[in-house]
Coordinates of C-alpha atoms and ligand atoms in Angstrom, one line a residue:
X1 CA 42.5 -176.6 238.3
X2 CA 42.3 -177.1 234.5
X3 CA 40.4 -180.3 233.6
X4 CA 43.2 -181.3 231.1
X5 CA 45.6 -181.5 233.9
X6 CA 43.5 -183.8 236.0
X7 CA 44.5 -187.1 234.4
X8 CA 48.2 -186.3 234.4
X9 CA 48.0 -185.3 238.1
X10 CA 46.2 -188.4 239.1
X11 CA 48.7 -190.6 237.3
X12 CA 51.6 -188.7 239.0
X13 CA 49.9 -189.1 242.3
X14 CA 49.7 -192.9 242.0
X15 CA 53.4 -193.1 241.1
X16 CA 54.3 -190.8 244.1
X17 CA 52.2 -192.8 246.6
X18 CA 54.1 -195.9 245.8
X19 CA 57.4 -194.0 246.4
X20 CA 56.6 -193.2 250.1
X21 CA 53.9 -193.8 252.7
X22 CA 54.7 -190.4 254.1
X23 CA 54.0 -188.6 250.9
X24 CA 50.5 -187.1 251.4
X25 CA 48.2 -185.4 249.0
X26 CA 45.7 -184.2 251.5
X27 CA 45.6 -181.6 254.2
X28 CA 44.8 -182.6 257.8
X29 CA 41.9 -181.0 259.7
X30 CA 40.3 -182.3 262.9
X31 CA 42.0 -185.7 262.7
X32 CA 41.0 -186.3 259.1
X33 CA 42.9 -186.2 255.8
X34 CA 40.9 -183.8 253.6
X35 CA 40.7 -182.1 250.2
X36 CA 40.2 -178.4 249.7
X37 CA 36.5 -177.5 249.9
X38 CA 36.7 -176.4 246.3
X39 CA 38.6 -179.5 245.3
X40 CA 41.4 -177.4 243.8
X41 CA 45.0 -178.7 244.0
X42 CA 48.4 -177.6 243.0
X43 CA 51.7 -179.2 242.0
X44 CA 54.8 -179.4 244.0
X45 CA 57.9 -179.1 241.8
X46 CA 61.4 -180.5 242.2
X47 CA 63.6 -177.4 241.6
X48 CA 66.5 -179.6 240.4
X49 CA 64.6 -180.8 237.3
X50 CA 61.1 -179.3 237.2
X51 CA 59.4 -182.6 237.7
X52 CA 56.1 -182.8 239.6
X53 CA 56.8 -184.5 242.9
X54 CA 53.5 -184.0 244.7
X55 CA 50.0 -182.7 244.4
X56 CA 48.3 -181.1 247.4
X57 CA 45.1 -179.2 248.1
X58 CA 44.9 -175.6 247.1
X59 CA 42.9 -174.4 250.0
X60 CA 41.1 -171.1 250.6
X61 CA 39.8 -169.1 253.5
X62 CA 36.8 -171.5 254.0
X63 CA 39.3 -174.3 254.7
X64 CA 41.2 -172.1 257.0
X65 CA 38.0 -171.4 258.9
X66 CA 37.4 -175.1 259.2
X67 CA 40.9 -175.7 260.5
X68 CA 40.7 -172.9 263.1
X69 CA 37.3 -174.0 264.3
X70 CA 38.7 -177.5 264.8
X71 CA 41.6 -176.1 266.7
X72 CA 39.3 -174.0 268.8
X73 CA 37.0 -176.9 269.6
X74 CA 40.0 -179.1 270.5
X75 CA 41.3 -176.4 272.8
X76 CA 38.2 -176.5 274.9
X77 CA 37.6 -180.2 274.5
X78 CA 38.1 -182.1 277.7
X79 CA 40.6 -184.6 276.2
X80 CA 43.3 -182.1 275.3
X81 CA 42.3 -179.7 278.1
X82 CA 42.8 -182.5 280.7
X83 CA 46.3 -183.5 279.4
X84 CA 48.9 -182.9 282.0
X85 CA 52.3 -181.3 281.1
X86 CA 53.7 -184.8 281.3
X87 CA 51.1 -186.2 278.9
X88 CA 52.0 -183.4 276.4
X89 CA 55.6 -184.2 276.9
X90 CA 55.1 -187.9 276.2
X91 CA 53.2 -187.1 273.0
X92 CA 55.9 -184.8 271.8
X93 CA 58.5 -187.5 272.6
X94 CA 56.6 -190.1 270.6
X95 CA 56.4 -187.7 267.7
X96 CA 60.2 -187.1 268.0
X97 CA 61.0 -190.8 267.9
X98 CA 58.7 -191.4 264.9
X99 CA 60.5 -188.7 263.0
X100 CA 63.8 -190.2 264.0
X101 CA 62.7 -193.6 262.8
X102 CA 61.6 -192.2 259.4
X103 CA 64.5 -189.8 259.0
X104 CA 65.7 -191.3 255.7
X105 CA 62.3 -191.1 254.0
X106 CA 61.7 -187.5 255.3
X107 CA 65.1 -186.4 254.1
X108 CA 64.3 -187.8 250.6
X109 CA 61.0 -185.9 250.5
X110 CA 62.7 -182.8 251.6
X111 CA 65.5 -182.9 249.0
X112 CA 62.9 -183.7 246.3
X113 CA 60.8 -180.6 247.0
X114 CA 63.5 -178.1 248.2
X115 CA 66.5 -179.1 246.2
X116 CA 68.8 -179.1 249.2
X117 CA 71.6 -181.7 249.2
X118 CA 70.5 -185.0 250.8
X119 CA 73.3 -184.7 253.4
X120 CA 71.9 -181.3 254.4
X121 CA 68.3 -182.7 254.5
X122 CA 69.5 -185.4 256.9
X123 CA 71.2 -182.8 259.0
X124 CA 68.0 -180.8 259.1
X125 CA 66.0 -183.8 260.2
X126 CA 68.3 -184.2 263.2
X127 CA 68.5 -180.5 263.9
X128 CA 64.8 -179.8 263.5
X129 CA 63.7 -182.9 265.4
X130 CA 65.8 -181.7 268.3
X131 CA 63.2 -179.0 268.8
X132 CA 60.5 -181.6 269.5
X133 CA 62.8 -183.4 272.0
X134 CA 63.8 -180.1 273.6
X135 CA 60.2 -178.8 273.9
X136 CA 59.0 -182.3 275.1
X137 CA 61.4 -181.7 278.0
X138 CA 60.4 -178.1 278.5
X139 CA 56.7 -178.9 278.6
X140 CA 57.2 -180.1 282.1
X141 CA 59.0 -176.9 283.2
X142 CA 56.5 -174.2 282.3
X143 CA 56.6 -173.0 285.9
X144 CA 54.5 -170.3 287.5
X145 CA 55.6 -168.2 290.4
X146 CA 54.6 -167.3 294.0
X147 CA 55.8 -163.8 294.6
X148 CA 56.1 -162.3 298.2
X149 CA 53.3 -159.8 298.7
X150 CA 53.9 -156.3 300.1
X151 CA 50.4 -156.5 301.8
X152 CA 49.5 -158.7 304.8
X153 CA 47.3 -161.8 304.3
X154 CA 47.8 -161.8 300.5
X155 CA 49.5 -164.1 298.1
X156 CA 50.6 -163.2 294.6
X157 CA 50.4 -166.3 292.4
X158 CA 51.4 -166.3 288.7
X159 CA 50.3 -168.9 286.3
X160 CA 51.4 -169.6 282.7
X161 CA 48.4 -170.7 280.6
X162 CA 48.2 -171.7 276.9
X163 CA 47.7 -168.8 274.6
X164 CA 45.0 -170.7 272.7
X165 CA 44.8 -171.4 268.9
X166 CA 48.2 -170.7 267.2
X167 CA 48.5 -170.1 263.5
X168 CA 51.9 -171.0 262.2
X169 CA 53.2 -169.8 258.9
X170 CA 56.5 -171.3 257.7
X171 CA 58.9 -170.8 254.8
X172 CA 60.5 -173.2 252.3
X173 CA 64.2 -173.0 253.2
X174 CA 63.9 -175.2 256.3
X175 CA 60.7 -177.2 255.5
X176 CA 61.1 -179.3 258.7
X177 CA 62.9 -177.3 261.3
X178 CA 60.7 -174.2 260.9
X179 CA 57.7 -176.5 261.6
X180 CA 59.1 -178.3 264.6
X181 CA 60.5 -175.1 266.2
X182 CA 57.0 -173.6 266.3
X183 CA 54.8 -176.7 266.8
X184 CA 57.1 -178.1 269.6
X185 CA 56.8 -174.9 271.6
X186 CA 53.1 -174.4 270.9
X187 CA 52.1 -177.9 271.8
X188 CA 54.3 -178.0 274.9
X189 CA 52.5 -174.9 276.1
X190 CA 49.1 -176.6 275.6
X191 CA 48.0 -174.6 272.5
X192 CA 46.3 -176.2 269.5
X193 CA 47.7 -175.3 266.1
X194 CA 46.9 -174.6 262.4
X195 CA 50.0 -174.8 260.2
X196 CA 50.4 -173.2 256.8
X197 CA 53.6 -174.4 255.2
X198 CA 55.2 -172.7 252.2
X199 CA 53.7 -173.6 248.8
X200 CA 57.2 -174.7 247.5
X201 CA 57.6 -177.3 250.3
X202 CA 54.4 -178.6 251.8
X203 CA 55.3 -182.3 251.5
X204 CA 57.8 -182.4 254.3
X205 CA 55.3 -180.7 256.6
X206 CA 52.5 -183.1 255.6
X207 CA 54.9 -186.1 256.3
X208 CA 55.5 -184.7 259.8
X209 CA 51.8 -184.4 260.4
X210 CA 51.3 -188.0 259.3
X211 CA 53.7 -188.9 262.1
X212 CA 52.0 -186.6 264.5
X213 CA 48.8 -188.5 263.7
X214 CA 50.6 -191.8 264.5
X215 CA 51.9 -190.3 267.7
X216 CA 48.3 -189.9 268.8
X217 CA 47.5 -186.2 269.2
X218 CA 43.7 -185.8 269.8
X219 CA 41.6 -184.7 266.9
X220 CA 41.8 -181.0 266.2
X221 CA 45.0 -180.4 268.1
X222 CA 47.3 -180.5 265.1
X223 CA 45.9 -179.1 261.8
X224 CA 47.6 -178.3 258.5
X225 CA 46.3 -176.5 255.5
X226 CA 48.1 -176.2 252.1
X227 CA 47.7 -173.4 249.6
X228 CA 49.5 -171.4 246.9
X229 CA 47.2 -168.4 247.7
X230 CA 48.5 -167.5 251.1
X231 CA 47.5 -163.8 251.3
X232 CA 43.7 -164.1 252.1
X233 CA 44.5 -166.9 254.6
X234 CA 47.1 -164.8 256.3
X235 CA 44.6 -161.9 256.4
X236 CA 42.0 -164.2 258.0
X237 CA 44.5 -165.5 260.6
X238 CA 45.3 -161.8 261.5
X239 CA 41.6 -160.8 261.8
X240 CA 39.9 -163.8 263.2
X241 CA 39.0 -163.6 266.9
X242 CA 39.4 -167.4 267.1
X243 CA 43.1 -167.2 266.4
X244 CA 44.9 -166.2 269.5
X245 CA 48.4 -165.8 268.1
X246 CA 50.4 -166.0 264.9
X247 CA 54.0 -167.2 264.5
X248 CA 55.5 -166.3 261.1
X249 CA 58.9 -167.0 259.6
X250 CA 59.5 -165.5 256.2
X251 CA 60.2 -162.3 254.3
X252 CA 60.2 -158.9 256.1
X253 CA 57.6 -157.5 253.7
X254 CA 55.0 -160.2 254.6
X255 CA 56.0 -160.0 258.3
X256 CA 55.2 -156.3 258.3
X257 CA 51.9 -156.9 256.6
X258 CA 50.9 -159.5 259.2
X259 CA 52.0 -157.3 262.0
X260 CA 49.9 -154.4 260.6
X261 CA 46.9 -156.6 260.0
X262 CA 47.1 -158.1 263.5
X263 CA 47.0 -154.7 265.2
X264 CA 43.2 -154.4 265.0
X265 CA 42.7 -157.2 267.6
X266 CA 46.1 -156.6 269.4
X267 CA 47.0 -160.1 268.5
X268 CA 50.1 -161.8 269.8
X269 CA 52.6 -162.1 267.0
X270 CA 56.0 -163.6 266.7
X271 CA 58.1 -162.8 263.7
X272 CA 61.3 -164.3 262.4
X273 CA 62.2 -162.2 259.3
X274 CA 65.1 -161.5 257.0
X275 CA 68.6 -160.6 258.0
X276 CA 71.6 -158.9 256.4
X277 CA 74.3 -160.8 258.3
X278 CA 77.8 -159.3 258.5
X279 CA 80.7 -161.7 258.6
X280 CA 83.8 -159.8 259.9
X281 CA 87.3 -161.1 259.8
X282 CA 89.7 -159.1 261.9
X283 CA 93.5 -159.3 261.4
X284 CA 94.1 -161.4 264.5
X285 CA 91.7 -164.1 263.3
X286 CA 92.6 -167.7 262.8
X287 CA 92.2 -167.5 259.0
X288 CA 91.8 -171.3 258.4
X289 CA 88.8 -171.3 260.9
X290 CA 87.4 -168.2 259.4
X291 CA 87.5 -169.5 255.9
X292 CA 86.0 -172.9 256.9
X293 CA 83.2 -171.1 258.7
X294 CA 82.7 -168.7 255.8
X295 CA 82.1 -171.5 253.4
X296 CA 79.5 -173.3 255.5
X297 CA 77.9 -170.1 256.7
X298 CA 77.5 -168.7 253.2
X299 CA 76.9 -171.8 251.0
X300 CA 74.7 -174.0 253.3
X301 CA 71.4 -174.5 251.6
X302 CA 72.7 -172.7 248.5
X303 CA 72.9 -169.5 250.6
X304 CA 69.2 -169.6 251.2
X305 CA 69.0 -169.1 254.9
X306 CA 68.1 -166.0 256.8
X307 CA 71.3 -166.2 258.9
X308 CA 73.6 -166.8 255.9
X309 CA 76.6 -164.4 255.8
X310 CA 75.4 -161.6 253.5
X311 CA 78.3 -159.1 253.7
X312 CA 81.9 -160.3 254.3
X313 CA 84.0 -157.5 255.8
X314 CA 87.8 -158.3 255.7
X315 CA 90.4 -156.2 257.5
X316 CA 92.9 -155.0 254.9
X317 CA 95.9 -156.8 256.4
X318 CA 94.3 -160.2 255.8
X319 CA 92.0 -159.3 252.9
X320 CA 94.1 -160.9 250.0
X321 CA 95.1 -164.0 252.0
X322 CA 91.5 -164.7 253.1
X323 CA 90.3 -164.4 249.5
X324 CA 92.9 -166.7 248.1
X325 CA 92.0 -169.5 250.6
X326 CA 88.3 -168.8 250.3
X327 CA 88.3 -168.9 246.5
X328 CA 90.1 -172.3 246.5
X329 CA 87.4 -173.8 248.9
X330 CA 84.4 -172.3 247.0
X331 CA 85.7 -173.3 243.6
X332 CA 85.8 -176.9 244.8
X333 CA 82.1 -177.0 245.8
X334 CA 80.1 -179.6 243.8
X335 CA 76.9 -178.2 242.3
X336 CA 74.1 -180.5 241.1
X337 CA 70.9 -182.4 241.9
X338 CA 70.8 -182.7 245.7
X339 CA 69.8 -186.3 245.6
X340 CA 73.1 -187.2 243.9
X341 CA 76.0 -188.3 246.2
X342 CA 78.6 -185.7 247.0
X343 CA 76.6 -182.7 245.8
X344 CA 77.1 -179.7 248.1
X345 CA 75.1 -177.0 246.3
X346 CA 71.6 -177.6 244.9
X347 CA 69.4 -175.4 242.8
X348 CA 67.7 -172.2 243.9
X349 CA 64.2 -172.8 245.1
X350 CA 62.2 -171.1 242.3
X351 CA 62.4 -168.7 239.4
X352 CA 61.8 -165.7 241.5
X353 CA 64.8 -166.5 243.7
X354 CA 66.9 -167.3 240.6
X355 CA 66.1 -164.1 238.9
X356 CA 66.8 -162.1 242.0
X357 CA 70.3 -163.6 242.3
X358 CA 71.0 -162.8 238.6
X359 CA 69.7 -159.3 239.0
X360 CA 71.7 -158.5 242.2
X361 CA 74.9 -159.8 240.7
X362 CA 74.4 -157.7 237.5
X363 CA 73.6 -154.6 239.7
X364 CA 77.0 -155.1 241.6
X365 CA 78.9 -155.5 238.3
X366 CA 77.4 -152.3 237.0
X367 CA 78.5 -150.6 240.2
X368 CA 82.1 -151.6 239.6
X369 CA 82.3 -154.6 241.9
X370 CA 84.6 -157.4 240.7
X371 CA 83.4 -160.9 240.1
X372 CA 86.4 -163.1 241.0
X373 CA 84.6 -166.5 240.9
X374 CA 81.3 -167.7 239.3
X375 CA 78.8 -165.0 238.6
X376 CA 76.8 -167.0 236.1
X377 CA 73.9 -169.3 235.7
X378 CA 74.7 -173.0 235.2
X379 CA 72.2 -173.8 232.5
X380 CA 73.8 -177.1 231.7
X381 CA 72.6 -178.4 235.1
X382 CA 69.1 -177.1 234.9
X383 CA 67.1 -173.9 235.0
X384 CA 67.6 -172.9 238.6
X385 CA 71.3 -173.6 239.1
X386 CA 73.7 -170.7 239.8
X387 CA 77.5 -171.0 240.3
X388 CA 79.0 -170.4 243.7
X389 CA 80.2 -166.8 243.4
X390 CA 82.6 -164.4 245.0
X391 CA 82.5 -160.7 244.4
X392 CA 85.0 -158.2 245.8
X393 CA 84.9 -154.4 246.1
X394 CA 81.1 -154.4 246.7
X395 CA 80.0 -150.8 247.3
X396 CA 77.5 -149.9 249.9
X397 CA 75.1 -148.8 247.1
X398 CA 74.9 -152.3 245.7
X399 CA 71.8 -154.4 246.3
X400 CA 74.1 -157.2 247.4
X401 CA 75.1 -154.9 250.3
X402 CA 71.7 -153.5 251.2
X403 CA 69.5 -156.5 250.7
X404 CA 69.5 -160.2 251.6
X405 CA 70.8 -162.1 248.6
X406 CA 69.5 -165.5 249.5
X407 CA 71.7 -167.2 247.1
X408 CA 75.3 -168.6 246.6
X409 CA 77.0 -165.3 246.3
X410 CA 79.6 -164.0 248.7
X411 CA 80.0 -160.2 248.7
X412 CA 83.3 -158.9 250.0
X413 CA 84.2 -155.5 251.4
X414 CA 87.6 -154.3 252.7
X415 CA 87.9 -152.3 255.9
X416 CA 90.6 -150.6 257.9
X417 CA 89.5 -150.0 261.5
X418 CA 87.2 -151.6 264.1
X419 CA 84.9 -148.5 264.5
X420 CA 84.5 -148.3 260.8
X421 CA 83.4 -151.9 260.4
X422 CA 81.0 -151.8 263.4
X423 CA 79.3 -148.7 261.8
X424 CA 79.1 -150.5 258.5
X425 CA 77.8 -153.8 260.0
X426 CA 75.1 -151.9 261.9
X427 CA 74.2 -149.7 258.9
X428 CA 71.0 -151.7 258.1
X429 CA 67.5 -152.0 259.4
X430 CA 68.0 -155.8 259.7
X431 CA 69.5 -157.3 262.9
X432 CA 69.2 -161.1 262.8
X433 CA 72.6 -162.8 263.0
X434 CA 76.2 -161.9 262.5
X435 CA 79.6 -163.4 262.8
X436 CA 83.1 -162.2 263.6
X437 CA 86.5 -163.7 263.9
X438 CA 89.2 -162.4 266.2
X439 CA 91.7 -163.9 268.7
X440 CA 91.9 -160.7 270.6
X441 CA 89.8 -161.2 273.8
X442 CA 89.3 -157.5 274.5
X443 CA 88.0 -157.0 271.0
X444 CA 85.8 -160.1 271.2
X445 CA 83.7 -158.7 274.1
X446 CA 83.7 -155.2 272.8
X447 CA 82.5 -156.1 269.3
X448 CA 80.0 -158.8 270.5
X449 CA 78.2 -156.1 272.5
X450 CA 78.3 -153.4 269.9
X451 CA 76.8 -155.4 267.1
X452 CA 73.0 -154.7 266.7
X453 CA 72.0 -158.3 266.3
X454 CA 69.9 -160.9 268.0
X455 CA 72.6 -163.6 267.5
X456 CA 76.4 -163.4 267.2
X457 CA 78.8 -166.1 266.2
X458 CA 82.3 -165.5 267.6
X459 CA 84.8 -167.6 265.7
X460 CA 81.9 -169.8 264.6
X461 CA 79.7 -169.8 261.5
X462 CA 77.0 -172.3 262.5
X463 CA 75.2 -171.1 265.5
X464 CA 71.7 -172.7 265.5
X465 CA 70.6 -175.1 268.3
X466 CA 67.3 -176.1 269.9
X467 CA 68.8 -175.0 273.2
X468 CA 69.7 -171.4 272.0
X469 CA 67.3 -168.5 271.5
X470 CA 66.8 -167.7 267.8
X471 CA 65.5 -164.3 266.8
X472 CA 66.4 -160.8 265.7
X473 CA 66.3 -157.1 266.6
X474 CA 65.2 -154.1 264.5
X475 CA 63.2 -155.2 261.4
X476 CA 64.4 -158.8 261.7
X477 CA 61.6 -159.8 264.1
X478 CA 59.9 -160.0 267.4
X479 CA 60.2 -162.8 269.9
X480 CA 62.5 -165.8 270.2
X481 CA 62.2 -169.4 269.1
X482 CA 63.9 -172.5 270.6
X483 CA 65.5 -172.4 274.1
X484 CA 63.2 -172.0 277.1
X485 CA 62.3 -168.5 275.8
X486 CA 60.5 -170.2 272.8
X487 CA 57.7 -171.2 275.1
X488 CA 57.0 -167.6 276.0
X489 CA 55.4 -166.9 272.6
X490 CA 52.7 -169.4 273.4
X491 CA 51.7 -168.7 277.0
X492 CA 49.7 -166.0 278.7
X493 CA 50.9 -164.9 282.1
X494 CA 48.1 -164.7 284.6
X495 CA 48.3 -163.0 288.0
X496 CA 46.0 -164.3 290.7
X497 CA 45.7 -162.3 293.8
X498 CA 44.6 -164.3 296.9
X499 CA 43.3 -161.7 299.4
X500 CA 42.0 -161.8 303.0
X501 CA 43.8 -165.0 303.8
X502 CA 43.5 -166.0 307.5
X503 CA 46.9 -166.9 309.0
Ligands
LIG1 P1 59.7 -165.9 250.6 O1 59.9 -164.7 249.8 O2 61.0 -166.4 251.2 O3 59.0 -167.0 249.9 P2 57.4 -165.2 252.0 O4 57.4 -164.3 253.2 O5 56.8 -164.8 250.8 O6 58.9 -165.5 251.9 O7 56.8 -166.7 252.4 C1 57.0 -167.2 253.7 C2 55.6 -167.9 254.1 O8 54.7 -166.9 254.1 C3 55.1 -168.9 253.1 O9 54.4 -169.9 253.8 C4 54.2 -168.1 252.2 O10 53.1 -168.9 251.7 C5 53.6 -167.2 253.3 N1 53.0 -166.0 252.8 C6 53.3 -165.3 251.7 N2 52.5 -164.2 251.6 C7 51.7 -164.2 252.7 C8 50.6 -163.3 253.2 N3 50.3 -162.2 252.5 N4 50.0 -163.7 254.3 C9 50.4 -164.8 255.0 N5 51.3 -165.6 254.6 C10 52.0 -165.3 253.5

C-alpha cells in the first residue's frame, strides 16, 4: 500500500465503522480478527459512484497457510470433533437467526459494494439465509447405511464422515448466497472452512462471519481471508495436503485452472461455473408469463448471474408479438444507484465487466444484429451504467451468442422448428440452466429431457431454492449445491466391513 494513501484510508475507515457494526476491516482466522501478515490492505469500491466503502486486508499465501492450519487444528480439536449433528444444527440455526435479525444492515452493505438494487439485496438475504436454515435441518439427516451382506456372519456398514478442511472461493454477484450455500453444507457435514470471497464484495462475507462469531462457532472452525491477489492463494489451496476439498463458484477459466491444479493430489473439487442459458418461447406459450419471466430472468442483478437467460429463442409465429411486449417492459425499467428507492437496474460491477458488455454489443452490431432498445452506456448516471438492451437477429457467430454476456443485454434469435431450437440450445460447451415456455404437455416433457442442462425452468424464469439441486453439466461444473445433494460435496463415504460375527 502506498504511504500517501494511508491517512485517507484510515479516515474513511473511521467513517465507515460508525455506519455499521457489521462493517469489518479485518479478516478472521482462528477466532481472531486479524490484519494481513504484511499489513497490506485494499479498498472496496461502490460501483454506483466509485466511492471507497471499505478497506480490508490484502492477504497472501502466508495468511492462507495460517487460516488452513487453524482450520486443520480445529478439525481435530476435541471441541468441534465432539459436536453432535444436533449441536452443529443448533449453531447453524443460531447463525441463521442472527442474519435474519440483521437483514437490513447486511442488505445495505451488499448494495453498497455490489451495486445491486436494495430490494434485490433484501431478497438475496432471505434466499441466501435459507441455505443455513436448510443445512441446519439437513445436518441431522446425514445418514449412513447398513447394507445386506452376501456373505454369512458379515455386516456392511456405511458411514458418512466430514471431508476435512474445505476451501471455499466465491464470486461477487451473490455476495451472501454463494457463501451460505457452501458454508451451510460444509459446516453441517462437520468440516472446518476457509473462505476466500471475491475482491469486489468482501464486506458482506465479513459481516456474515461477524455473526458466525456471535453464534459461537469454536475457534478455527470458520475462517475468512480477503485478498485482491487470488491466484497464488488458489494455487496453494489446490496443492496443500492440508486442504481436503475446494468448492469454487466463478468463471469457467478459473474453474478449469483449479481443476487442473488440484489433480496432483486428486483433491475433491466442486465447481459452479458459467452458463449460456437458452430461453425458448414456443408458439403455444402463454406470452404474458413468458415476457414477465424473461424480464426477471434476464435483468435481475443487471444480468450478472450465471443462470441469466443469455440467448432468447423465439418461435417465428410469436416472435414479433413477444418482442413488442418485452420491449415495453424493458424500456420501463428504472436504472440508477441501487440504494435509491424504485431502482431496478444498478451498475455493472467493475470496469472489466462494463468493457466486456460494450465490446460484445459492438461485435453483434458489426455482425448485422439489430439493436432495438438501449445499446449504449449511461454516462450521465456514472461510469459503470449500461442501458437495458434488446438486440434481435443475433447470429451464431456473435460473442453474445457464444459467450456469457453477464450484463443487461437480451439477445434474440428467431427459430422455426423444435428440433432446430434444441440443436441450437445445446450447441455450446456450457450446460448450467435453461428455460422454455410451452403449454403443450407432450412438448414439455420431450424438450425438458433433451436439453443438455443441469437445471431447466418450464414456464418459469426464477428457479433457485435452497431445497433444489443447483449445478451444471458439460463445462458448467461438477457437483451440486443446495438440496440434500449439497452435503455430498463435503462428506467421505466410508465402508466398514464387520466380519466373523457370531450369530
Ligand atoms: P469473475 O470473472 O466473475 O470475477 P472469477 O472466476 O475471476 O470470476 O472470480 C471468482 C472468484 O475466484 C473470486 O473470488 C476471485 O477472487 C477468485 N479467483 C480469481 N482467480 C483465481 C485463481 N487463479 N485462483 C483462485 N481463485 C481465483
